[in-house]
Tab-separated table of C-alpha atoms and ligand atoms in Angstrom:
chain	number	residue	atom	x	y	z
A	1	UNK	CA	128.597	102.356	107.067
A	2	UNK	CA	124.755	102.124	107.346
A	3	UNK	CA	122.885	103.031	104.026
A	4	UNK	CA	119.954	105.262	103.396
A	5	UNK	CA	117.121	105.145	101.318
A	6	UNK	CA	114.096	107.368	100.314
A	7	UNK	CA	111.758	105.965	98.468
A	8	UNK	CA	109.607	108.424	96.238
A	9	UNK	CA	105.396	106.666	95.701
A	10	UNK	CA	102.993	108.082	93.233
A	11	UNK	CA	99.658	106.716	92.487
A	12	UNK	CA	96.976	104.392	93.780
A	13	UNK	CA	96.595	102.768	97.757
A	14	UNK	CA	98.460	100.222	95.954
A	15	UNK	CA	101.359	101.412	95.293
A	16	UNK	CA	101.149	103.645	98.944
A	17	UNK	CA	101.513	99.642	100.331
A	18	UNK	CA	103.708	98.303	97.714
A	19	UNK	CA	106.113	101.105	98.961
A	20	UNK	CA	105.760	100.041	102.888
A	21	UNK	CA	106.562	96.808	101.333
A	22	UNK	CA	109.863	98.114	99.925
A	23	UNK	CA	110.793	100.124	102.726
A	24	UNK	CA	110.244	96.493	104.721
A	25	UNK	CA	112.851	95.178	102.674
A	26	UNK	CA	114.972	97.500	102.716
A	27	UNK	CA	115.191	98.260	106.178
A	28	UNK	CA	115.238	93.672	106.407
A	29	UNK	CA	118.976	94.426	104.577
A	30	UNK	CA	120.164	96.787	107.138
A	31	UNK	CA	119.414	100.440	105.464
A	32	UNK	CA	117.821	102.976	107.387
A	33	UNK	CA	115.403	105.829	106.103
A	34	UNK	CA	116.570	109.121	105.334
A	35	UNK	CA	114.538	112.465	105.644
A	36	UNK	CA	115.641	114.192	102.080
A	37	UNK	CA	116.772	113.039	98.852
A	38	UNK	CA	120.047	114.423	99.433
A	39	UNK	CA	120.770	112.193	102.289
A	40	UNK	CA	119.913	109.532	100.680
A	41	UNK	CA	122.215	106.519	99.618
A	42	UNK	CA	119.570	104.589	97.192
A	43	UNK	CA	116.561	106.645	95.869
A	44	UNK	CA	113.315	104.314	94.410
A	45	UNK	CA	111.019	106.229	92.390
A	46	UNK	CA	107.850	103.913	92.934
A	47	UNK	CA	105.877	104.973	89.446
A	48	UNK	CA	102.330	104.975	88.693
A	49	UNK	CA	101.263	104.734	84.672
A	50	UNK	CA	97.714	105.067	84.803
A	51	UNK	CA	98.261	108.744	83.204
A	52	UNK	CA	100.539	109.661	80.158
A	53	UNK	CA	100.898	112.916	82.134
A	54	UNK	CA	102.121	111.055	84.944
A	55	UNK	CA	104.681	109.354	82.916
A	56	UNK	CA	106.485	112.022	81.236
A	57	UNK	CA	107.061	114.049	84.846
A	58	UNK	CA	108.271	110.996	85.967
A	59	UNK	CA	111.246	111.038	82.938
A	60	UNK	CA	111.543	114.619	83.855
A	61	UNK	CA	112.192	113.483	87.514
A	62	UNK	CA	114.721	111.056	86.811
A	63	UNK	CA	117.062	113.679	84.756
A	64	UNK	CA	116.884	116.198	87.690
A	65	UNK	CA	118.359	113.141	89.379
A	66	UNK	CA	121.196	113.191	87.453
A	67	UNK	CA	122.841	116.437	89.125
A	68	UNK	CA	122.097	114.320	92.822
A	69	UNK	CA	124.676	110.915	91.481
A	70	UNK	CA	127.480	113.766	89.767
A	71	UNK	CA	127.558	115.192	93.582
A	72	UNK	CA	127.552	111.839	94.754
A	73	UNK	CA	128.825	109.151	92.750
A	74	UNK	CA	128.369	106.537	95.041
A	75	UNK	CA	124.692	107.253	95.241
A	76	UNK	CA	122.375	104.370	93.829
A	77	UNK	CA	118.947	105.402	91.762
A	78	UNK	CA	115.877	102.272	90.969
A	79	UNK	CA	112.584	102.881	89.594
A	80	UNK	CA	109.748	100.622	90.262
A	81	UNK	CA	105.794	99.990	90.168
A	82	UNK	CA	103.878	100.050	87.174
A	83	UNK	CA	105.549	102.498	84.552
A	84	UNK	CA	108.458	99.734	84.066
A	85	UNK	CA	105.865	96.451	84.303
A	86	UNK	CA	105.405	97.883	80.445
A	87	UNK	CA	108.338	96.650	78.749
A	88	UNK	CA	109.327	98.481	75.957
A	89	UNK	CA	109.101	101.763	78.343
A	90	UNK	CA	111.581	99.650	80.912
A	91	UNK	CA	113.644	99.445	77.953
A	92	UNK	CA	114.300	102.930	77.134
A	93	UNK	CA	114.523	103.888	80.938
A	94	UNK	CA	117.647	102.477	80.573
A	95	UNK	CA	118.740	103.568	77.887
A	96	UNK	CA	117.878	106.981	77.833
A	97	UNK	CA	119.144	107.266	81.570
A	98	UNK	CA	122.385	105.889	81.897
A	99	UNK	CA	122.649	107.026	85.968
A	100	UNK	CA	119.863	105.036	86.735
A	101	UNK	CA	121.426	101.838	88.283
A	102	UNK	CA	118.108	99.619	88.046
A	103	UNK	CA	114.822	99.133	87.083
A	104	UNK	CA	112.291	96.223	88.584
A	105	UNK	CA	107.923	95.863	87.927
A	106	UNK	CA	105.595	95.331	91.002
A	107	UNK	CA	105.464	91.495	89.636
A	108	UNK	CA	108.729	91.017	91.236
A	109	UNK	CA	109.057	93.295	93.755
A	110	UNK	CA	110.012	90.403	96.658
A	111	UNK	CA	113.474	89.953	94.518
A	112	UNK	CA	114.255	93.255	95.456
A	113	UNK	CA	117.340	92.199	97.779
A	114	UNK	CA	118.692	89.733	94.588
A	115	UNK	CA	118.679	93.055	92.531
A	116	UNK	CA	119.947	95.034	94.989
A	117	UNK	CA	122.919	93.014	95.577
A	118	UNK	CA	123.694	92.936	91.653
A	119	UNK	CA	123.819	96.368	92.106
A	120	UNK	CA	125.535	97.224	95.365
A	121	UNK	CA	128.188	94.114	95.681
A	122	UNK	CA	128.863	93.459	91.602
A	123	UNK	CA	128.018	97.336	90.710
A	124	UNK	CA	126.318	95.949	87.849
A	125	UNK	CA	122.808	97.585	86.138
A	126	UNK	CA	119.949	95.682	86.438
A	127	UNK	CA	117.083	95.497	84.089
A	128	UNK	CA	115.076	93.084	85.688
A	129	UNK	CA	111.153	92.567	85.397
A	130	UNK	CA	108.534	89.712	85.022
A	131	UNK	CA	106.505	90.053	82.378
A	132	UNK	CA	103.818	87.097	84.128
A	133	UNK	CA	102.846	87.544	87.705
A	134	UNK	CA	104.376	84.637	89.207
A	135	UNK	CA	103.028	83.129	93.184
A	136	UNK	CA	101.995	85.259	95.700
A	137	UNK	CA	104.830	85.232	97.738
A	138	UNK	CA	103.694	85.809	101.232
A	139	UNK	CA	106.063	86.777	104.577
A	140	UNK	CA	107.982	89.649	102.875
A	141	UNK	CA	108.658	92.464	105.567
A	142	UNK	CA	106.355	95.618	105.778
A	143	UNK	CA	107.134	99.018	107.165
A	144	UNK	CA	104.059	100.547	107.664
A	145	UNK	CA	102.928	104.196	108.580
A	146	UNK	CA	103.178	103.887	112.427
A	147	UNK	CA	99.363	104.859	113.160
A	148	UNK	CA	95.933	103.227	114.096
A	149	UNK	CA	95.450	102.627	110.711
A	150	UNK	CA	96.758	99.838	108.444
A	151	UNK	CA	96.197	98.639	104.963
A	152	UNK	CA	96.211	94.754	103.839
A	153	UNK	CA	96.324	93.745	100.358
A	154	UNK	CA	93.610	90.869	99.321
A	155	UNK	CA	94.113	90.208	96.246
A	156	UNK	CA	96.026	91.746	93.124
A	157	UNK	CA	95.672	92.767	89.459
A	158	UNK	CA	92.704	93.162	87.626
A	159	UNK	CA	90.877	91.122	84.867
A	160	UNK	CA	88.120	93.957	83.625
A	161	UNK	CA	90.286	96.189	80.591
A	162	UNK	CA	88.313	98.978	80.974
A	163	UNK	CA	88.955	100.277	78.119
A	164	UNK	CA	90.618	103.884	78.817
A	165	UNK	CA	93.063	101.713	81.750
A	166	UNK	CA	96.760	100.863	81.575
A	167	UNK	CA	96.302	98.661	85.422
A	168	UNK	CA	96.080	95.078	83.691
A	169	UNK	CA	98.365	95.528	81.613
A	170	UNK	CA	100.918	96.578	84.555
A	171	UNK	CA	98.936	94.645	87.910
A	172	UNK	CA	98.102	91.411	85.337
A	173	UNK	CA	95.721	89.331	86.186
A	174	UNK	CA	93.652	88.937	88.949
A	175	UNK	CA	94.993	87.013	92.143
A	176	UNK	CA	93.483	86.437	95.312
A	177	UNK	CA	95.635	85.776	98.576
A	178	UNK	CA	94.281	82.711	100.791
A	179	UNK	CA	91.487	83.710	103.260
A	180	UNK	CA	94.085	82.537	106.115
A	181	UNK	CA	97.167	84.723	105.449
A	182	UNK	CA	94.654	88.046	104.982
A	183	UNK	CA	93.198	87.201	108.399
A	184	UNK	CA	96.270	86.062	110.241
A	185	UNK	CA	97.868	89.227	108.968
A	186	UNK	CA	95.388	91.412	110.275
A	187	UNK	CA	95.498	89.481	113.398
A	188	UNK	CA	99.256	90.754	113.926
A	189	UNK	CA	98.106	94.043	113.530
A	190	UNK	CA	95.639	94.219	115.794
A	191	UNK	CA	98.277	92.873	118.528
A	192	UNK	CA	100.614	95.377	117.111
A	193	UNK	CA	98.221	97.989	117.856
A	194	UNK	CA	96.391	98.324	114.868
A	195	UNK	CA	92.631	99.315	115.271
A	196	UNK	CA	91.312	99.898	111.545
A	197	UNK	CA	92.035	97.777	108.511
A	198	UNK	CA	91.452	98.613	104.491
A	199	UNK	CA	91.503	95.981	102.237
A	200	UNK	CA	93.152	96.678	99.140
A	201	UNK	CA	92.293	95.465	95.173
A	202	UNK	CA	91.690	96.354	91.954
A	203	UNK	CA	87.977	94.887	92.232
A	204	UNK	CA	87.909	93.402	95.875
A	205	UNK	CA	84.504	92.367	95.398
A	206	UNK	CA	85.960	89.577	92.750
A	207	UNK	CA	88.269	87.989	95.913
A	208	UNK	CA	88.792	84.210	95.837
A	209	UNK	CA	87.227	83.644	92.282
A	210	UNK	CA	90.486	82.188	91.600
A	211	UNK	CA	90.997	80.184	94.780
A	212	UNK	CA	90.562	76.166	95.483
A	213	UNK	CA	86.626	76.095	97.525
A	214	UNK	CA	86.159	79.559	96.132
A	215	UNK	CA	85.822	81.971	99.541
A	216	UNK	CA	83.547	84.496	98.137
A	217	UNK	CA	84.212	88.513	99.506
A	218	UNK	CA	81.627	88.670	101.578
A	219	UNK	CA	82.770	85.180	103.648
A	220	UNK	CA	86.154	87.273	104.108
A	221	UNK	CA	83.798	90.165	105.315
A	222	UNK	CA	82.400	88.129	107.554
A	223	UNK	CA	85.030	86.462	109.108
A	224	UNK	CA	87.232	89.722	109.419
A	225	UNK	CA	84.666	91.038	111.395
A	226	UNK	CA	85.014	88.578	114.211
A	227	UNK	CA	88.432	89.371	114.973
A	228	UNK	CA	88.931	90.649	118.256
A	229	UNK	CA	90.512	94.186	119.093
A	230	UNK	CA	89.859	95.291	115.439
A	231	UNK	CA	87.560	97.926	115.485
A	232	UNK	CA	86.764	99.049	112.215
A	233	UNK	CA	86.774	97.925	108.210
A	234	UNK	CA	87.526	99.131	104.941
A	235	UNK	CA	87.942	98.121	101.369
A	236	UNK	CA	88.049	99.681	98.105
A	237	UNK	CA	87.659	99.510	94.874
A	238	UNK	CA	84.270	97.798	94.580
A	239	UNK	CA	83.562	97.661	90.909
A	240	UNK	CA	79.630	98.469	90.459
A	241	UNK	CA	79.238	95.084	88.369
A	242	UNK	CA	80.346	92.944	90.784
A	243	UNK	CA	79.059	94.019	93.815
A	244	UNK	CA	76.580	91.659	95.161
A	245	UNK	CA	73.771	91.318	97.883
A	246	UNK	CA	75.707	88.477	100.388
A	247	UNK	CA	78.694	91.399	100.047
A	248	UNK	CA	75.841	94.534	100.985
A	249	UNK	CA	74.149	92.016	103.778
A	250	UNK	CA	77.593	91.850	105.303
A	251	UNK	CA	77.924	95.077	105.787
A	252	UNK	CA	74.427	95.716	107.143
A	253	UNK	CA	75.204	93.287	110.044
A	254	UNK	CA	78.408	93.293	111.100
A	255	UNK	CA	80.033	95.465	113.283
A	256	UNK	CA	82.688	96.691	112.106
A	257	UNK	CA	82.789	96.842	108.213
A	258	UNK	CA	82.158	100.711	108.150
A	259	UNK	CA	79.004	102.391	106.243
A	260	UNK	CA	81.280	103.819	103.522
A	261	UNK	CA	81.277	102.616	99.701
A	262	UNK	CA	83.237	103.804	96.922
A	263	UNK	CA	82.152	102.751	94.313
A	264	UNK	CA	83.021	104.361	91.122
A	265	UNK	CA	80.716	105.250	88.375
A	266	UNK	CA	82.836	106.941	85.210
A	267	UNK	CA	80.416	108.013	82.960
A	268	UNK	CA	76.705	108.465	83.271
A	269	UNK	CA	75.422	107.652	79.727
A	270	UNK	CA	75.285	104.305	79.048
A	271	UNK	CA	76.558	104.709	75.750
A	272	UNK	CA	79.936	105.548	77.253
A	273	UNK	CA	79.478	102.997	79.259
A	274	UNK	CA	79.747	100.686	77.200
A	275	UNK	CA	82.629	101.830	75.264
A	276	UNK	CA	84.524	102.100	78.687
A	277	UNK	CA	83.369	98.025	78.518
A	278	UNK	CA	81.980	98.719	82.108
A	279	UNK	CA	79.389	96.169	82.181
A	280	UNK	CA	76.394	97.589	83.957
A	281	UNK	CA	74.022	100.421	82.670
A	282	UNK	CA	73.057	103.632	84.275
A	283	UNK	CA	69.810	102.456	85.439
A	284	UNK	CA	71.158	99.299	87.283
A	285	UNK	CA	74.360	101.739	88.917
A	286	UNK	CA	70.761	103.457	90.639
A	287	UNK	CA	68.928	100.799	91.678
A	288	UNK	CA	72.119	99.280	93.370
A	289	UNK	CA	73.172	102.564	95.126
A	290	UNK	CA	68.818	102.445	96.214
A	291	UNK	CA	69.524	99.252	97.182
A	292	UNK	CA	72.330	99.940	99.294
A	293	UNK	CA	70.956	102.719	101.199
A	294	UNK	CA	67.421	101.030	101.966
A	295	UNK	CA	70.051	98.197	103.629
A	296	UNK	CA	72.682	100.472	105.105
A	297	UNK	CA	71.637	103.073	107.206
A	298	UNK	CA	73.796	106.537	106.638
A	299	UNK	CA	76.091	105.240	104.413
A	300	UNK	CA	78.154	106.973	102.547
A	301	UNK	CA	79.494	107.249	98.894
A	302	UNK	CA	82.393	108.400	97.154
A	303	UNK	CA	83.296	108.039	93.455
A	304	UNK	CA	85.473	108.342	90.311
A	305	UNK	CA	84.374	110.165	87.458
A	306	UNK	CA	85.886	110.728	83.628
A	307	UNK	CA	84.808	113.354	81.787
A	308	UNK	CA	85.829	113.652	77.717
A	309	UNK	CA	86.080	110.118	77.110
A	310	UNK	CA	86.091	109.294	73.257
A	311	UNK	CA	82.887	110.394	71.746
A	312	UNK	CA	81.782	111.783	75.089
A	313	UNK	CA	78.743	114.038	73.716
A	314	UNK	CA	77.355	117.201	75.571
A	315	UNK	CA	74.551	115.297	76.254
A	316	UNK	CA	76.306	111.990	77.456
A	317	UNK	CA	78.467	114.616	79.856
A	318	UNK	CA	74.745	116.029	80.926
A	319	UNK	CA	73.794	112.271	81.994
A	320	UNK	CA	76.609	112.502	84.141
A	321	UNK	CA	75.776	115.405	85.593
A	322	UNK	CA	72.501	114.249	86.434
A	323	UNK	CA	73.782	111.087	87.846
A	324	UNK	CA	75.919	112.734	90.230
A	325	UNK	CA	72.806	115.035	90.983
A	326	UNK	CA	70.233	111.869	91.793
A	327	UNK	CA	73.076	109.816	93.912
A	328	UNK	CA	74.441	112.513	95.269
A	329	UNK	CA	77.983	111.636	96.851
A	330	UNK	CA	79.541	112.445	99.414
A	331	UNK	CA	82.918	113.165	97.546
A	332	UNK	CA	84.162	112.245	93.938
A	333	UNK	CA	87.620	112.144	92.418
A	334	UNK	CA	87.319	113.691	88.834
A	335	UNK	CA	89.623	112.401	86.011
A	336	UNK	CA	89.450	114.621	82.512
A	337	UNK	CA	89.829	111.151	80.309
A	338	UNK	CA	93.415	111.045	79.591
A	339	UNK	CA	94.775	108.896	75.986
A	340	UNK	CA	96.877	106.192	77.447
A	341	UNK	CA	98.387	104.402	74.767
A	342	UNK	CA	98.254	100.593	75.299
A	343	UNK	CA	94.894	101.008	75.831
A	344	UNK	CA	92.069	100.852	73.149
A	345	UNK	CA	90.412	104.114	73.597
A	346	UNK	CA	93.749	105.061	72.695
A	347	UNK	CA	93.162	104.328	69.658
A	348	UNK	CA	89.761	105.548	69.383
A	349	UNK	CA	88.782	108.206	66.858
A	350	UNK	CA	86.655	111.026	68.304
A	351	UNK	CA	88.181	111.922	70.816
A	352	UNK	CA	87.438	115.284	72.672
A	353	UNK	CA	89.048	118.261	72.407
A	354	UNK	CA	90.939	119.543	75.461
A	355	UNK	CA	88.994	122.837	75.845
A	356	UNK	CA	86.110	121.331	75.719
A	357	UNK	CA	87.803	118.150	78.823
A	358	UNK	CA	88.171	121.187	80.684
A	359	UNK	CA	85.198	122.885	80.263
A	360	UNK	CA	82.720	119.802	81.420
A	361	UNK	CA	85.497	119.561	84.630
A	362	UNK	CA	84.490	122.434	85.732
A	363	UNK	CA	81.180	122.389	85.400
A	364	UNK	CA	81.647	119.019	87.321
A	365	UNK	CA	83.520	119.665	90.529
A	366	UNK	CA	81.576	123.467	90.829
A	367	UNK	CA	78.319	120.420	90.768
A	368	UNK	CA	80.335	117.667	93.305
A	369	UNK	CA	81.813	120.908	95.499
A	370	UNK	CA	78.085	122.114	95.946
A	371	UNK	CA	76.661	118.950	96.701
A	372	UNK	CA	79.873	117.752	99.076
A	373	UNK	CA	79.590	120.961	100.929
A	374	UNK	CA	75.539	120.948	101.606
A	375	UNK	CA	75.908	117.452	102.835
A	376	UNK	CA	78.817	118.059	105.137
A	377	UNK	CA	76.618	120.790	106.504
A	378	UNK	CA	73.901	118.552	107.038
A	379	UNK	CA	76.113	116.935	109.668
A	380	UNK	CA	76.029	120.414	112.022
A	381	UNK	CA	75.202	119.164	115.325
A	382	UNK	CA	75.214	115.645	114.864
A	383	UNK	CA	77.575	113.364	117.518
A	384	UNK	CA	80.318	111.020	115.975
A	385	UNK	CA	82.475	108.685	116.269
A	386	UNK	CA	85.464	109.732	115.276
A	387	UNK	CA	89.077	106.998	115.455
A	388	UNK	CA	91.744	109.721	116.227
A	389	UNK	CA	94.222	109.175	113.711
A	390	UNK	CA	96.745	111.955	114.597
A	391	UNK	CA	97.473	115.817	114.400
A	392	UNK	CA	95.944	117.669	112.043
A	393	UNK	CA	97.884	118.034	108.889
A	394	UNK	CA	96.547	121.749	108.306
A	395	UNK	CA	96.605	122.196	112.289
A	396	UNK	CA	99.036	121.270	114.576
A	397	UNK	CA	97.241	122.269	117.326
A	398	UNK	CA	94.322	119.890	116.641
A	399	UNK	CA	93.638	116.647	115.892
A	400	UNK	CA	92.097	114.956	112.827
A	401	UNK	CA	90.108	111.577	112.985
A	402	UNK	CA	87.995	109.780	110.910
A	403	UNK	CA	83.799	109.008	111.008
A	404	UNK	CA	82.503	105.724	109.924
A	405	UNK	CA	81.497	107.150	107.401
A	406	UNK	CA	84.868	107.895	106.429
A	407	UNK	CA	84.466	111.781	106.884
A	408	UNK	CA	87.473	113.840	107.715
A	409	UNK	CA	86.893	115.638	111.268
A	410	UNK	CA	89.626	118.384	112.705
A	411	UNK	CA	88.721	118.845	116.922
A	412	UNK	CA	90.645	120.592	119.381
A	413	UNK	CA	91.387	117.713	122.460
A	414	UNK	CA	94.504	116.480	124.421
A	415	UNK	CA	96.853	114.240	121.982
A	416	UNK	CA	95.838	111.059	124.797
A	417	UNK	CA	93.109	111.154	122.331
A	418	UNK	CA	95.287	110.123	119.517
A	419	UNK	CA	94.290	105.871	118.942
A	420	UNK	CA	91.510	106.348	120.392
A	421	UNK	CA	87.369	106.494	119.753
A	422	UNK	CA	85.851	109.658	120.613
A	423	UNK	CA	82.599	111.196	120.253
A	424	UNK	CA	82.624	114.620	118.443
A	425	UNK	CA	79.618	116.784	117.978
A	426	UNK	CA	80.406	118.735	114.130
A	427	UNK	CA	80.085	122.554	114.473
A	428	UNK	CA	80.139	123.698	111.289
A	429	UNK	CA	80.447	121.706	107.525
A	430	UNK	CA	83.294	122.345	105.404
A	431	UNK	CA	83.735	121.371	101.608
A	432	UNK	CA	86.410	119.096	102.566
A	433	UNK	CA	85.821	118.162	106.418
A	434	UNK	CA	84.167	118.684	109.340
A	435	UNK	CA	85.018	120.817	112.268
A	436	UNK	CA	83.533	119.873	115.709
A	437	UNK	CA	83.980	119.529	119.128
A	438	UNK	CA	84.026	116.809	121.789
A	439	UNK	CA	80.560	116.029	122.904
B	501	SAH	N1	90.671	99.482	90.439
B	501	SAH	C1	89.837	100.748	90.515
B	501	SAH	C2	91.143	102.196	90.381
B	501	SAH	C3	91.903	102.039	89.148
B	501	SAH	S1	92.833	103.960	88.443
B	501	SAH	C4	88.448	100.762	89.844
B	501	SAH	O1	88.680	100.537	88.776
B	501	SAH	O2	87.897	101.812	89.982
B	501	SAH	C5	91.761	104.570	89.258
B	501	SAH	C6	90.905	105.790	89.113
B	501	SAH	O3	91.170	106.082	87.574
B	501	SAH	C7	90.018	105.055	87.762
B	501	SAH	O4	88.745	104.781	88.430
B	501	SAH	C8	89.634	106.109	86.753
B	501	SAH	O5	88.639	106.684	87.010
B	501	SAH	C9	90.849	107.179	86.700
B	501	SAH	N2	91.492	106.174	85.349
B	501	SAH	C10	92.057	105.255	84.667
B	501	SAH	N3	92.591	105.678	83.898
B	501	SAH	C11	91.958	106.577	83.281
B	501	SAH	C12	92.684	107.556	82.115
B	501	SAH	N4	92.981	106.741	80.721
B	501	SAH	N5	92.250	108.527	81.969
B	501	SAH	C13	91.596	109.356	82.863
B	501	SAH	N6	91.127	108.540	84.522
B	501	SAH	C14	91.723	107.828	84.188
B	502	SF4	FE1	91.354	100.010	85.577
B	502	SF4	FE2	88.617	99.119	84.767
B	502	SF4	FE3	90.334	97.423	86.403
B	502	SF4	FE4	89.498	99.482	87.875
B	502	SF4	S1	88.377	97.574	87.162
B	502	SF4	S2	91.555	98.740	87.477
B	502	SF4	S3	89.537	101.028	86.057
B	502	SF4	S4	90.569	98.113	84.186
B	503	F3S	FE1	97.776	102.234	90.735
B	503	F3S	FE2	98.970	103.995	88.988
B	503	F3S	FE3	99.636	101.373	89.041
B	503	F3S	S1	96.851	103.704	89.752
B	503	F3S	S2	98.097	100.134	90.000
B	503	F3S	S3	99.641	102.994	90.977
B	503	F3S	S4	99.434	102.093	87.210
């Protein structure tokens, strides 16, 4: 009988893309997707460890799956991703949950077929997490979401060790894919009908530093820009410290690279930036934003901000608000600092009380929402080229797509427009999207 799989994914785009690889591997082994957990023969949870609270939720979820396993003893349950990449936690998982069949990490994802063979054929429980990165494996099957947009990893890992962040510990050191492999993958995607790619990496501006010949990120972008049949290129995430002029210049002169930069600032006070180990000052960051605005017309900015980092005073926080007012981000992901054990900041003495953190984040969200709405209102009456992705998720009778600046546009139109570039006139700017009509 054909076996069905169900994948639960947490975390960042990197993990979402890893789940596409897990699905690709499973389908190459003959598994088919299941529309719900209950009917699956194999459930895999692809986890995120960036916040400790999220980690606890995963533990609860695994506990809950025990019930399904009682009803169906043949059900196989696996946990992968960033949580088990912490050796201690992987062992805890195996010990605490006897109904868990296998645990794997981010580094040994391509080994999944071997692990599954042990589990399904030899009925073994398997704990297999590599502590070091290993070679990049090319040619692993990927099952992508159908549509016009695809995600392409250009580098793995992170060398930055921001003091609050677990990612470098669970994703290992920076490793870049060869330029030719990336270009070839994108060419193939274009043949399959994809029109937009988002290049993924924790720090894309470090691309190539570990490769022979040291191809730069700007070079990679320039080469991708030449790929025929591709319409749009995006990338994430840019570390402000490493975003060089040549990248800005390529963005400005290219045809396909979209006018949007996700530029996580994290904090607006130099003292906190230093304690975070971010490697730039607020003045440097503000200059960088100005420089980008001067070279790229109508560029949009988004960011990540943490409030309540250990030692953050009211004055430090005011400086974050002030920076947000100066930059005027189109939107921002805002986070309450979460004490992540295993990172240096978790050991810092002056942790900020929870009630202070919640008040600060409320204030920050209110400010950012006011700015987002104002900026979206300013788009009213303008005409944008929208790449139509599909039906709107909130209103099935409408279509949804994005501007080059990465704003979501919802409008009425024929389903034939899906996958095409359509001119849309904005009728109303809302907080998180724009309403429009075909121009
Ligand atoms: N490499 C990317 C994304 C890293 S994780 C980057 O450098 O921007 C995504 C976001 O999670 C980070 O930008 C940060 O804002 C947030 N984050 C990471 N660790 C955190 C923690 N311990 N508490 C709160 N937010 C955190
Ligand atoms: Fe984490 Fe900093 Fe690396 Fe981003 S750059 S993944 S925040 S350590
Ligand atoms: Fe991403 Fe979370 Fe891992 S943010 S890299 S899935 S720890």
